[in-house]
Amino acid sequence: MRPNFLVRWMMSLDKLSCKKATLLAAKRDYVQISTKERFQLWYHYRLCYVCKIWENQSRLLDKIIQERIMSSLKSERLTDKDKERIKTELKNIS
Amino acid sequence: MTEENEPIDIAYLVDAFSDDLYRFALSRVGSPALAKDFVQETFISAYQSNKDLEEINDLKSWLLTILKNKTIDHFRSVKGKMEQQTVELDYRTYFNESGIWHKDKMPSDFLATFDREKEKNFEDLKKLLDFCMAKLKDLPASIIRMKYLEEVSSKEICKTFEITSSNYWVIVHRAKLQLRDCLENRIKKDQNEA
């Protein structure tokens, strides 16, 4: 007897490898993924704690990178010497 | 802005806007030396354009536009070279043929102990991050830098680098795999040494 539609559908969901799951998680940050994909990802995380750790650390990584980049930019300035050099360069071409 | 009778000359522009231009360039290209070159070239282009500076409404955004175009030209000219580099970083480093994590590349819960004393550790993480970012190839590093700038949309990034959106998240995914792995290795190494 063939499994009914619902069972076949449920079976089809568990097709994510860890590589695909982490890639799907990356995709989800930019586009809306389908309900099936969302369920697949949720299901994969239930089975695979390593990918769950990846997901958590990936979020933390987002936070660290963002803060690092924003804070470094706030304090960056050109030195007076750099500015003088640019002005000299401009005088030379005029 | 300027005093009433003070003429706007190019030297004034350097004093007034070079820091803003520098931060913009640095956020795109990452290297301070390259960013300084871009700022200088921007002022040279602005000077050579022979525009009447008094007639330009928003001098800062005018200069930023010149600079932005310069960085885009730069990315496009080196893009061929950069793409070659990205292909080399293969998924095979992290996953086996069935797409399962390699044993030695599995994310471990190395941050579990880290989280307890938050603030200081967060600062340490940021320092380690610099080390790991420097190990990324040019293209993923530039894309990652732009991705986390609040004012830049993913659409704009795809346009700047002339990549499709699926290419974009694949590049981000790979870069994050590499960064996370590098952080874990560094932290474990530090803990072993301590």
PDB file of C-alpha atoms in Angstrom:
ATOM      1  CA  MET A   1       0.000   0.000   0.000  1.00  0.00           C
ATOM      2  CA  ARG A   2       1.357   3.449  -0.900  1.00  0.00           C
ATOM      3  CA  PRO A   3       1.647   5.902   1.952  1.00  0.00           C
ATOM      4  CA  ASN A   4      -1.004   8.549   1.742  1.00  0.00           C
ATOM      5  CA  PHE A   5      -0.298  12.075   0.578  1.00  0.00           C
ATOM      6  CA  LEU A   6       0.334  13.553   4.002  1.00  0.00           C
ATOM      7  CA  VAL A   7       2.817  10.861   4.995  1.00  0.00           C
ATOM      8  CA  ARG A   8       4.626  11.154   1.663  1.00  0.00           C
ATOM      9  CA  TRP A   9       4.796  14.908   2.108  1.00  0.00           C
ATOM     10  CA  MET A  10       6.194  14.547   5.622  1.00  0.00           C
ATOM     11  CA  MET A  11       8.817  12.109   4.344  1.00  0.00           C
ATOM     12  CA  SER A  12       9.823  14.470   1.580  1.00  0.00           C
ATOM     13  CA  LEU A  13      10.636  17.169   4.112  1.00  0.00           C
ATOM     14  CA  ASP A  14      13.650  15.498   5.634  1.00  0.00           C
ATOM     15  CA  LYS A  15      15.915  16.091   2.693  1.00  0.00           C
ATOM     16  CA  LEU A  16      18.158  18.802   4.012  1.00  0.00           C
ATOM     17  CA  SER A  17      21.820  18.154   4.482  1.00  0.00           C
ATOM     18  CA  CYS A  18      23.697  20.385   6.922  1.00  0.00           C
ATOM     19  CA  LYS A  19      25.179  22.250   3.976  1.00  0.00           C
ATOM     20  CA  LYS A  20      21.740  22.937   2.512  1.00  0.00           C
ATOM     21  CA  ALA A  21      20.265  23.817   5.899  1.00  0.00           C
ATOM     22  CA  THR A  22      22.896  26.450   6.670  1.00  0.00           C
ATOM     23  CA  LEU A  23      22.615  27.837   3.154  1.00  0.00           C
ATOM     24  CA  LEU A  24      18.840  27.999   3.503  1.00  0.00           C
ATOM     25  CA  ALA A  25      19.285  29.886   6.766  1.00  0.00           C
ATOM     26  CA  ALA A  26      21.506  32.383   4.932  1.00  0.00           C
ATOM     27  CA  LYS A  27      18.951  32.716   2.136  1.00  0.00           C
ATOM     28  CA  ARG A  28      16.189  33.354   4.682  1.00  0.00           C
ATOM     29  CA  ASP A  29      17.971  36.540   5.780  1.00  0.00           C
ATOM     30  CA  TYR A  30      17.410  38.111   2.347  1.00  0.00           C
ATOM     31  CA  VAL A  31      14.280  36.626   0.839  1.00  0.00           C
ATOM     32  CA  GLN A  32      11.148  35.096   2.206  1.00  0.00           C
ATOM     33  CA  ILE A  33      11.542  31.325   1.993  1.00  0.00           C
ATOM     34  CA  SER A  34       8.546  29.070   1.277  1.00  0.00           C
ATOM     35  CA  THR A  35       6.496  27.415   4.004  1.00  0.00           C
ATOM     36  CA  LYS A  36       7.922  24.059   2.983  1.00  0.00           C
ATOM     37  CA  GLU A  37      11.474  25.395   3.289  1.00  0.00           C
ATOM     38  CA  ARG A  38      10.679  26.923   6.670  1.00  0.00           C
ATOM     39  CA  PHE A  39       9.326  23.610   7.895  1.00  0.00           C
ATOM     40  CA  GLN A  40      12.334  21.741   6.485  1.00  0.00           C
ATOM     41  CA  LEU A  41      14.677  24.046   8.321  1.00  0.00           C
ATOM     42  CA  TRP A  42      12.759  23.745  11.595  1.00  0.00           C
ATOM     43  CA  TYR A  43      12.702  19.974  11.196  1.00  0.00           C
ATOM     44  CA  HIS A  44      16.408  19.838  10.465  1.00  0.00           C
ATOM     45  CA  TYR A  45      17.204  21.860  13.594  1.00  0.00           C
ATOM     46  CA  ARG A  46      15.129  19.406  15.634  1.00  0.00           C
ATOM     47  CA  LEU A  47      17.323  16.582  14.386  1.00  0.00           C
ATOM     48  CA  CYS A  48      20.706  18.288  14.160  1.00  0.00           C
ATOM     49  CA  TYR A  49      22.023  20.156  17.180  1.00  0.00           C
ATOM     50  CA  VAL A  50      25.218  21.105  15.317  1.00  0.00           C
ATOM     51  CA  CYS A  51      23.272  23.193  12.820  1.00  0.00           C
ATOM     52  CA  LYS A  52      21.285  24.658  15.695  1.00  0.00           C
ATOM     53  CA  ILE A  53      24.577  25.800  17.242  1.00  0.00           C
ATOM     54  CA  TRP A  54      25.565  27.195  13.843  1.00  0.00           C
ATOM     55  CA  GLU A  55      22.325  29.168  13.703  1.00  0.00           C
ATOM     56  CA  ASN A  56      22.878  30.698  17.152  1.00  0.00           C
ATOM     57  CA  GLN A  57      26.506  31.537  16.483  1.00  0.00           C
ATOM     58  CA  SER A  58      25.646  32.964  13.105  1.00  0.00           C
ATOM     59  CA  ARG A  59      23.306  35.438  14.834  1.00  0.00           C
ATOM     60  CA  LEU A  60      26.000  36.354  17.330  1.00  0.00           C
ATOM     61  CA  LEU A  61      28.436  36.812  14.468  1.00  0.00           C
ATOM     62  CA  ASP A  62      26.004  39.247  12.816  1.00  0.00           C
ATOM     63  CA  LYS A  63      25.917  41.274  16.005  1.00  0.00           C
ATOM     64  CA  ILE A  64      29.688  41.335  16.518  1.00  0.00           C
ATOM     65  CA  ILE A  65      30.478  42.241  12.915  1.00  0.00           C
ATOM     66  CA  GLN A  66      27.910  45.020  12.839  1.00  0.00           C
ATOM     67  CA  GLU A  67      29.092  46.580  16.100  1.00  0.00           C
ATOM     68  CA  ARG A  68      32.718  46.225  15.079  1.00  0.00           C
ATOM     69  CA  ILE A  69      32.185  47.930  11.757  1.00  0.00           C
ATOM     70  CA  MET A  70      30.009  50.735  13.072  1.00  0.00           C
ATOM     71  CA  SER A  71      32.265  51.543  16.028  1.00  0.00           C
ATOM     72  CA  SER A  72      35.445  51.508  13.972  1.00  0.00           C
ATOM     73  CA  LEU A  73      33.909  53.895  11.458  1.00  0.00           C
ATOM     74  CA  LYS A  74      32.813  56.419  14.069  1.00  0.00           C
ATOM     75  CA  SER A  75      36.329  57.027  15.330  1.00  0.00           C
ATOM     76  CA  GLU A  76      38.200  57.016  12.031  1.00  0.00           C
ATOM     77  CA  ARG A  77      39.667  60.331  10.842  1.00  0.00           C
ATOM     78  CA  LEU A  78      42.340  61.515   8.472  1.00  0.00           C
ATOM     79  CA  THR A  79      45.410  62.979  10.157  1.00  0.00           C
ATOM     80  CA  ASP A  80      46.324  66.636   9.557  1.00  0.00           C
ATOM     81  CA  LYS A  81      49.347  65.350   7.678  1.00  0.00           C
ATOM     82  CA  ASP A  82      47.107  63.405   5.296  1.00  0.00           C
ATOM     83  CA  LYS A  83      45.030  66.524   4.668  1.00  0.00           C
ATOM     84  CA  GLU A  84      48.088  68.650   4.031  1.00  0.00           C
ATOM     85  CA  ARG A  85      49.345  66.041   1.592  1.00  0.00           C
ATOM     86  CA  ILE A  86      46.087  66.192  -0.358  1.00  0.00           C
ATOM     87  CA  LYS A  87      46.228  70.012  -0.464  1.00  0.00           C
ATOM     88  CA  THR A  88      49.824  69.924  -1.687  1.00  0.00           C
ATOM     89  CA  GLU A  89      48.844  67.417  -4.354  1.00  0.00           C
ATOM     90  CA  LEU A  90      46.036  69.742  -5.474  1.00  0.00           C
ATOM     91  CA  LYS A  91      48.410  72.703  -5.637  1.00  0.00           C
ATOM     92  CA  ASN A  92      50.812  70.684  -7.772  1.00  0.00           C
ATOM     93  CA  ILE A  93      48.224  69.958 -10.446  1.00  0.00           C
ATOM     94  CA  SER A  94      46.946  73.511 -10.606  1.00  0.00           C
TER      95      SER A  94
ATOM     96  CA  MET B   1      28.985  76.175   6.404  1.00  0.00           C
ATOM     97  CA  THR B   2      31.273  78.999   5.280  1.00  0.00           C
ATOM     98  CA  GLU B   3      31.459  82.580   6.457  1.00  0.00           C
ATOM     99  CA  GLU B   4      29.671  85.090   4.273  1.00  0.00           C
ATOM    100  CA  ASN B   5      32.685  86.470   2.373  1.00  0.00           C
ATOM    101  CA  GLU B   6      35.012  83.520   2.580  1.00  0.00           C
ATOM    102  CA  PRO B   7      35.375  82.055  -0.896  1.00  0.00           C
ATOM    103  CA  ILE B   8      34.804  78.311  -1.184  1.00  0.00           C
ATOM    104  CA  ASP B   9      37.980  76.835  -2.540  1.00  0.00           C
ATOM    105  CA  ILE B  10      39.185  73.282  -2.825  1.00  0.00           C
ATOM    106  CA  ALA B  11      41.334  73.570   0.318  1.00  0.00           C
ATOM    107  CA  TYR B  12      38.217  74.468   2.270  1.00  0.00           C
ATOM    108  CA  LEU B  13      36.535  71.329   0.915  1.00  0.00           C
ATOM    109  CA  VAL B  14      39.437  69.195   2.123  1.00  0.00           C
ATOM    110  CA  ASP B  15      39.132  70.603   5.653  1.00  0.00           C
ATOM    111  CA  ALA B  16      35.371  70.355   5.725  1.00  0.00           C
ATOM    112  CA  PHE B  17      34.647  66.988   4.138  1.00  0.00           C
ATOM    113  CA  SER B  18      37.759  64.813   3.916  1.00  0.00           C
ATOM    114  CA  ASP B  19      36.962  62.928   7.146  1.00  0.00           C
ATOM    115  CA  ASP B  20      33.479  62.048   5.938  1.00  0.00           C
ATOM    116  CA  LEU B  21      34.843  60.919   2.598  1.00  0.00           C
ATOM    117  CA  TYR B  22      37.538  58.897   4.304  1.00  0.00           C
ATOM    118  CA  ARG B  23      35.039  57.047   6.508  1.00  0.00           C
ATOM    119  CA  PHE B  24      32.889  56.297   3.481  1.00  0.00           C
ATOM    120  CA  ALA B  25      35.863  54.969   1.494  1.00  0.00           C
ATOM    121  CA  LEU B  26      37.128  52.955   4.445  1.00  0.00           C
ATOM    122  CA  SER B  27      33.747  51.325   4.955  1.00  0.00           C
ATOM    123  CA  ARG B  28      33.848  50.140   1.350  1.00  0.00           C
ATOM    124  CA  VAL B  29      37.430  49.110   0.777  1.00  0.00           C
ATOM    125  CA  GLY B  30      38.684  48.271   4.284  1.00  0.00           C
ATOM    126  CA  SER B  31      42.294  49.279   3.682  1.00  0.00           C
ATOM    127  CA  PRO B  32      43.247  52.700   5.137  1.00  0.00           C
ATOM    128  CA  ALA B  33      45.929  53.251   2.475  1.00  0.00           C
ATOM    129  CA  LEU B  34      43.504  52.547  -0.368  1.00  0.00           C
ATOM    130  CA  ALA B  35      40.816  54.677   1.284  1.00  0.00           C
ATOM    131  CA  LYS B  36      43.235  57.637   1.500  1.00  0.00           C
ATOM    132  CA  ASP B  37      44.063  57.269  -2.195  1.00  0.00           C
ATOM    133  CA  PHE B  38      40.363  57.355  -3.026  1.00  0.00           C
ATOM    134  CA  VAL B  39      39.848  60.533  -1.003  1.00  0.00           C
ATOM    135  CA  GLN B  40      42.747  62.233  -2.765  1.00  0.00           C
ATOM    136  CA  GLU B  41      41.520  61.153  -6.198  1.00  0.00           C
ATOM    137  CA  THR B  42      38.060  62.442  -5.353  1.00  0.00           C
ATOM    138  CA  PHE B  43      39.388  65.927  -4.600  1.00  0.00           C
ATOM    139  CA  ILE B  44      41.512  65.873  -7.747  1.00  0.00           C
ATOM    140  CA  SER B  45      38.473  64.924  -9.848  1.00  0.00           C
ATOM    141  CA  ALA B  46      36.395  67.574  -8.123  1.00  0.00           C
ATOM    142  CA  TYR B  47      39.085  70.167  -8.852  1.00  0.00           C
ATOM    143  CA  GLN B  48      39.513  69.106 -12.449  1.00  0.00           C
ATOM    144  CA  SER B  49      35.774  69.176 -13.095  1.00  0.00           C
ATOM    145  CA  ASN B  50      36.096  72.997 -13.116  1.00  0.00           C
ATOM    146  CA  LYS B  51      32.645  73.353 -11.565  1.00  0.00           C
ATOM    147  CA  ASP B  52      31.766  76.586  -9.880  1.00  0.00           C
ATOM    148  CA  LEU B  53      31.728  75.410  -6.276  1.00  0.00           C
ATOM    149  CA  GLU B  54      29.475  78.289  -5.218  1.00  0.00           C
ATOM    150  CA  GLU B  55      26.748  76.945  -7.449  1.00  0.00           C
ATOM    151  CA  ILE B  56      26.692  73.448  -5.999  1.00  0.00           C
ATOM    152  CA  ASN B  57      23.935  73.113  -3.424  1.00  0.00           C
ATOM    153  CA  ASP B  58      25.165  70.160  -1.443  1.00  0.00           C
ATOM    154  CA  LEU B  59      28.933  69.962  -1.679  1.00  0.00           C
ATOM    155  CA  LYS B  60      29.184  66.936   0.571  1.00  0.00           C
ATOM    156  CA  SER B  61      26.843  64.746  -1.442  1.00  0.00           C
ATOM    157  CA  TRP B  62      28.455  65.953  -4.670  1.00  0.00           C
ATOM    158  CA  LEU B  63      31.845  64.772  -3.399  1.00  0.00           C
ATOM    159  CA  LEU B  64      30.377  61.544  -2.054  1.00  0.00           C
ATOM    160  CA  THR B  65      28.900  60.757  -5.467  1.00  0.00           C
ATOM    161  CA  ILE B  66      32.300  61.200  -7.107  1.00  0.00           C
ATOM    162  CA  LEU B  67      33.871  58.954  -4.475  1.00  0.00           C
ATOM    163  CA  LYS B  68      31.134  56.340  -4.740  1.00  0.00           C
ATOM    164  CA  ASN B  69      31.622  56.065  -8.495  1.00  0.00           C
ATOM    165  CA  LYS B  70      35.328  55.665  -7.970  1.00  0.00           C
ATOM    166  CA  THR B  71      34.833  52.766  -5.543  1.00  0.00           C
ATOM    167  CA  ILE B  72      32.347  51.100  -7.912  1.00  0.00           C
ATOM    168  CA  ASP B  73      34.860  51.384 -10.788  1.00  0.00           C
ATOM    169  CA  HIS B  74      37.454  49.894  -8.494  1.00  0.00           C
ATOM    170  CA  PHE B  75      35.291  46.909  -7.524  1.00  0.00           C
ATOM    171  CA  ARG B  76      34.400  46.233 -11.147  1.00  0.00           C
ATOM    172  CA  SER B  77      37.988  46.393 -12.349  1.00  0.00           C
ATOM    173  CA  VAL B  78      39.197  43.881  -9.764  1.00  0.00           C
ATOM    174  CA  LYS B  79      36.059  41.738  -9.793  1.00  0.00           C
ATOM    175  CA  GLY B  80      37.332  39.167 -12.303  1.00  0.00           C
ATOM    176  CA  LYS B  81      40.298  38.541 -10.086  1.00  0.00           C
ATOM    177  CA  MET B  82      38.179  38.390  -6.949  1.00  0.00           C
ATOM    178  CA  GLU B  83      35.669  35.893  -8.362  1.00  0.00           C
ATOM    179  CA  GLN B  84      38.445  33.468  -9.129  1.00  0.00           C
ATOM    180  CA  GLN B  85      39.457  33.652  -5.501  1.00  0.00           C
ATOM    181  CA  THR B  86      35.974  32.949  -4.140  1.00  0.00           C
ATOM    182  CA  VAL B  87      35.487  29.830  -6.188  1.00  0.00           C
ATOM    183  CA  GLU B  88      38.581  28.426  -4.578  1.00  0.00           C
ATOM    184  CA  LEU B  89      37.077  28.509  -1.117  1.00  0.00           C
ATOM    185  CA  ASP B  90      35.060  25.384  -1.545  1.00  0.00           C
ATOM    186  CA  TYR B  91      32.313  24.009   0.601  1.00  0.00           C
ATOM    187  CA  ARG B  92      34.318  20.821   0.771  1.00  0.00           C
ATOM    188  CA  THR B  93      36.389  22.400   3.523  1.00  0.00           C
ATOM    189  CA  TYR B  94      33.366  22.249   5.801  1.00  0.00           C
ATOM    190  CA  PHE B  95      31.056  19.506   4.500  1.00  0.00           C
ATOM    191  CA  ASN B  96      31.547  15.991   3.120  1.00  0.00           C
ATOM    192  CA  GLU B  97      29.997  14.774  -0.161  1.00  0.00           C
ATOM    193  CA  SER B  98      26.645  14.156   1.531  1.00  0.00           C
ATOM    194  CA  GLY B  99      26.619  17.711   2.872  1.00  0.00           C
ATOM    195  CA  ILE B 100      27.287  16.666   6.487  1.00  0.00           C
ATOM    196  CA  TRP B 101      29.733  18.629   8.654  1.00  0.00           C
ATOM    197  CA  HIS B 102      33.308  17.358   8.740  1.00  0.00           C
ATOM    198  CA  LYS B 103      34.100  16.259  12.287  1.00  0.00           C
ATOM    199  CA  ASP B 104      36.828  18.849  12.811  1.00  0.00           C
ATOM    200  CA  LYS B 105      34.751  21.686  11.294  1.00  0.00           C
ATOM    201  CA  MET B 106      31.548  21.110  13.287  1.00  0.00           C
ATOM    202  CA  PRO B 107      30.514  24.212  15.213  1.00  0.00           C
ATOM    203  CA  SER B 108      31.035  23.373  18.864  1.00  0.00           C
ATOM    204  CA  ASP B 109      29.470  25.213  21.746  1.00  0.00           C
ATOM    205  CA  PHE B 110      32.708  27.054  22.408  1.00  0.00           C
ATOM    206  CA  LEU B 111      30.875  30.251  23.214  1.00  0.00           C
ATOM    207  CA  ALA B 112      28.814  28.719  26.004  1.00  0.00           C
ATOM    208  CA  THR B 113      31.481  29.522  28.584  1.00  0.00           C
ATOM    209  CA  PHE B 114      32.158  32.785  26.841  1.00  0.00           C
ATOM    210  CA  ASP B 115      28.725  34.293  27.302  1.00  0.00           C
ATOM    211  CA  ARG B 116      28.818  34.228  31.087  1.00  0.00           C
ATOM    212  CA  GLU B 117      31.053  37.256  31.551  1.00  0.00           C
ATOM    213  CA  LYS B 118      29.565  39.197  28.728  1.00  0.00           C
ATOM    214  CA  GLU B 119      30.950  42.710  28.227  1.00  0.00           C
ATOM    215  CA  LYS B 120      34.664  41.995  28.332  1.00  0.00           C
ATOM    216  CA  ASN B 121      34.364  38.905  26.190  1.00  0.00           C
ATOM    217  CA  PHE B 122      32.377  40.784  23.614  1.00  0.00           C
ATOM    218  CA  GLU B 123      35.270  43.241  23.296  1.00  0.00           C
ATOM    219  CA  ASP B 124      37.726  40.353  22.965  1.00  0.00           C
ATOM    220  CA  LEU B 125      35.570  38.816  20.256  1.00  0.00           C
ATOM    221  CA  LYS B 126      35.690  42.062  18.291  1.00  0.00           C
ATOM    222  CA  LYS B 127      39.470  42.020  18.385  1.00  0.00           C
ATOM    223  CA  LEU B 128      39.605  38.437  17.199  1.00  0.00           C
ATOM    224  CA  LEU B 129      37.172  39.371  14.475  1.00  0.00           C
ATOM    225  CA  ASP B 130      39.665  41.837  12.969  1.00  0.00           C
ATOM    226  CA  PHE B 131      42.185  39.056  12.696  1.00  0.00           C
ATOM    227  CA  CYS B 132      39.669  36.758  11.013  1.00  0.00           C
ATOM    228  CA  MET B 133      38.259  39.427   8.672  1.00  0.00           C
ATOM    229  CA  ALA B 134      41.781  40.063   7.413  1.00  0.00           C
ATOM    230  CA  LYS B 135      41.946  36.423   6.343  1.00  0.00           C
ATOM    231  CA  LEU B 136      38.909  36.703   4.064  1.00  0.00           C
ATOM    232  CA  LYS B 137      39.461  37.178   0.341  1.00  0.00           C
ATOM    233  CA  ASP B 138      38.835  40.628  -1.171  1.00  0.00           C
ATOM    234  CA  LEU B 139      35.367  40.070  -2.586  1.00  0.00           C
ATOM    235  CA  PRO B 140      33.723  38.404   0.435  1.00  0.00           C
ATOM    236  CA  ALA B 141      35.455  40.881   2.762  1.00  0.00           C
ATOM    237  CA  SER B 142      34.144  43.894   0.812  1.00  0.00           C
ATOM    238  CA  ILE B 143      30.663  42.408   0.599  1.00  0.00           C
ATOM    239  CA  ILE B 144      30.575  41.578   4.318  1.00  0.00           C
ATOM    240  CA  ARG B 145      31.698  45.118   5.178  1.00  0.00           C
ATOM    241  CA  MET B 146      28.945  46.665   3.073  1.00  0.00           C
ATOM    242  CA  LYS B 147      26.314  44.187   4.269  1.00  0.00           C
ATOM    243  CA  TYR B 148      26.590  45.388   7.853  1.00  0.00           C
ATOM    244  CA  LEU B 149      26.458  49.097   7.070  1.00  0.00           C
ATOM    245  CA  GLU B 150      23.031  50.293   8.078  1.00  0.00           C
ATOM    246  CA  GLU B 151      22.468  52.528   5.091  1.00  0.00           C
ATOM    247  CA  VAL B 152      23.287  49.949   2.419  1.00  0.00           C
ATOM    248  CA  SER B 153      20.611  47.601   1.054  1.00  0.00           C
ATOM    249  CA  SER B 154      21.362  44.142  -0.322  1.00  0.00           C
ATOM    250  CA  LYS B 155      20.004  45.339  -3.666  1.00  0.00           C
ATOM    251  CA  GLU B 156      22.646  48.056  -3.771  1.00  0.00           C
ATOM    252  CA  ILE B 157      25.391  45.560  -2.923  1.00  0.00           C
ATOM    253  CA  CYS B 158      24.328  43.230  -5.757  1.00  0.00           C
ATOM    254  CA  LYS B 159      24.343  46.198  -8.125  1.00  0.00           C
ATOM    255  CA  THR B 160      27.751  47.455  -6.985  1.00  0.00           C
ATOM    256  CA  PHE B 161      29.413  44.084  -7.400  1.00  0.00           C
ATOM    257  CA  GLU B 162      27.263  43.024 -10.361  1.00  0.00           C
ATOM    258  CA  ILE B 163      26.227  39.767  -8.726  1.00  0.00           C
ATOM    259  CA  THR B 164      22.856  37.987  -8.519  1.00  0.00           C
ATOM    260  CA  SER B 165      21.069  37.792  -5.187  1.00  0.00           C
ATOM    261  CA  SER B 166      21.659  34.032  -4.972  1.00  0.00           C
ATOM    262  CA  ASN B 167      25.366  34.615  -5.532  1.00  0.00           C
ATOM    263  CA  TYR B 168      25.152  37.196  -2.778  1.00  0.00           C
ATOM    264  CA  TRP B 169      23.843  34.907  -0.056  1.00  0.00           C
ATOM    265  CA  VAL B 170      26.180  32.091  -1.125  1.00  0.00           C
ATOM    266  CA  ILE B 171      29.130  34.469  -0.705  1.00  0.00           C
ATOM    267  CA  VAL B 172      27.835  35.675   2.660  1.00  0.00           C
ATOM    268  CA  HIS B 173      27.235  32.087   3.759  1.00  0.00           C
ATOM    269  CA  ARG B 174      30.769  31.024   2.873  1.00  0.00           C
ATOM    270  CA  ALA B 175      32.295  34.064   4.501  1.00  0.00           C
ATOM    271  CA  LYS B 176      30.366  33.373   7.697  1.00  0.00           C
ATOM    272  CA  LEU B 177      31.442  29.718   7.694  1.00  0.00           C
ATOM    273  CA  GLN B 178      35.017  30.879   7.410  1.00  0.00           C
ATOM    274  CA  LEU B 179      34.724  33.640  10.028  1.00  0.00           C
ATOM    275  CA  ARG B 180      32.973  31.447  12.567  1.00  0.00           C
ATOM    276  CA  ASP B 181      35.523  28.671  12.121  1.00  0.00           C
ATOM    277  CA  CYS B 182      38.397  31.126  12.466  1.00  0.00           C
ATOM    278  CA  LEU B 183      36.906  32.607  15.670  1.00  0.00           C
ATOM    279  CA  GLU B 184      36.426  29.172  17.203  1.00  0.00           C
ATOM    280  CA  ASN B 185      39.999  28.172  16.403  1.00  0.00           C
ATOM    281  CA  ARG B 186      41.426  31.412  17.787  1.00  0.00           C
ATOM    282  CA  ILE B 187      39.457  31.197  21.013  1.00  0.00           C
ATOM    283  CA  LYS B 188      40.385  27.565  21.565  1.00  0.00           C
ATOM    284  CA  LYS B 189      44.010  28.383  20.889  1.00  0.00           C
ATOM    285  CA  ASP B 190      43.938  31.274  23.389  1.00  0.00           C
ATOM    286  CA  GLN B 191      42.274  29.074  26.004  1.00  0.00           C
ATOM    287  CA  ASN B 192      44.889  26.366  25.565  1.00  0.00           C
ATOM    288  CA  GLU B 193      47.683  28.865  25.920  1.00  0.00           C
ATOM    289  CA  ALA B 194      46.221  30.498  29.006  1.00  0.00           C
TER     290      ALA B 194
END
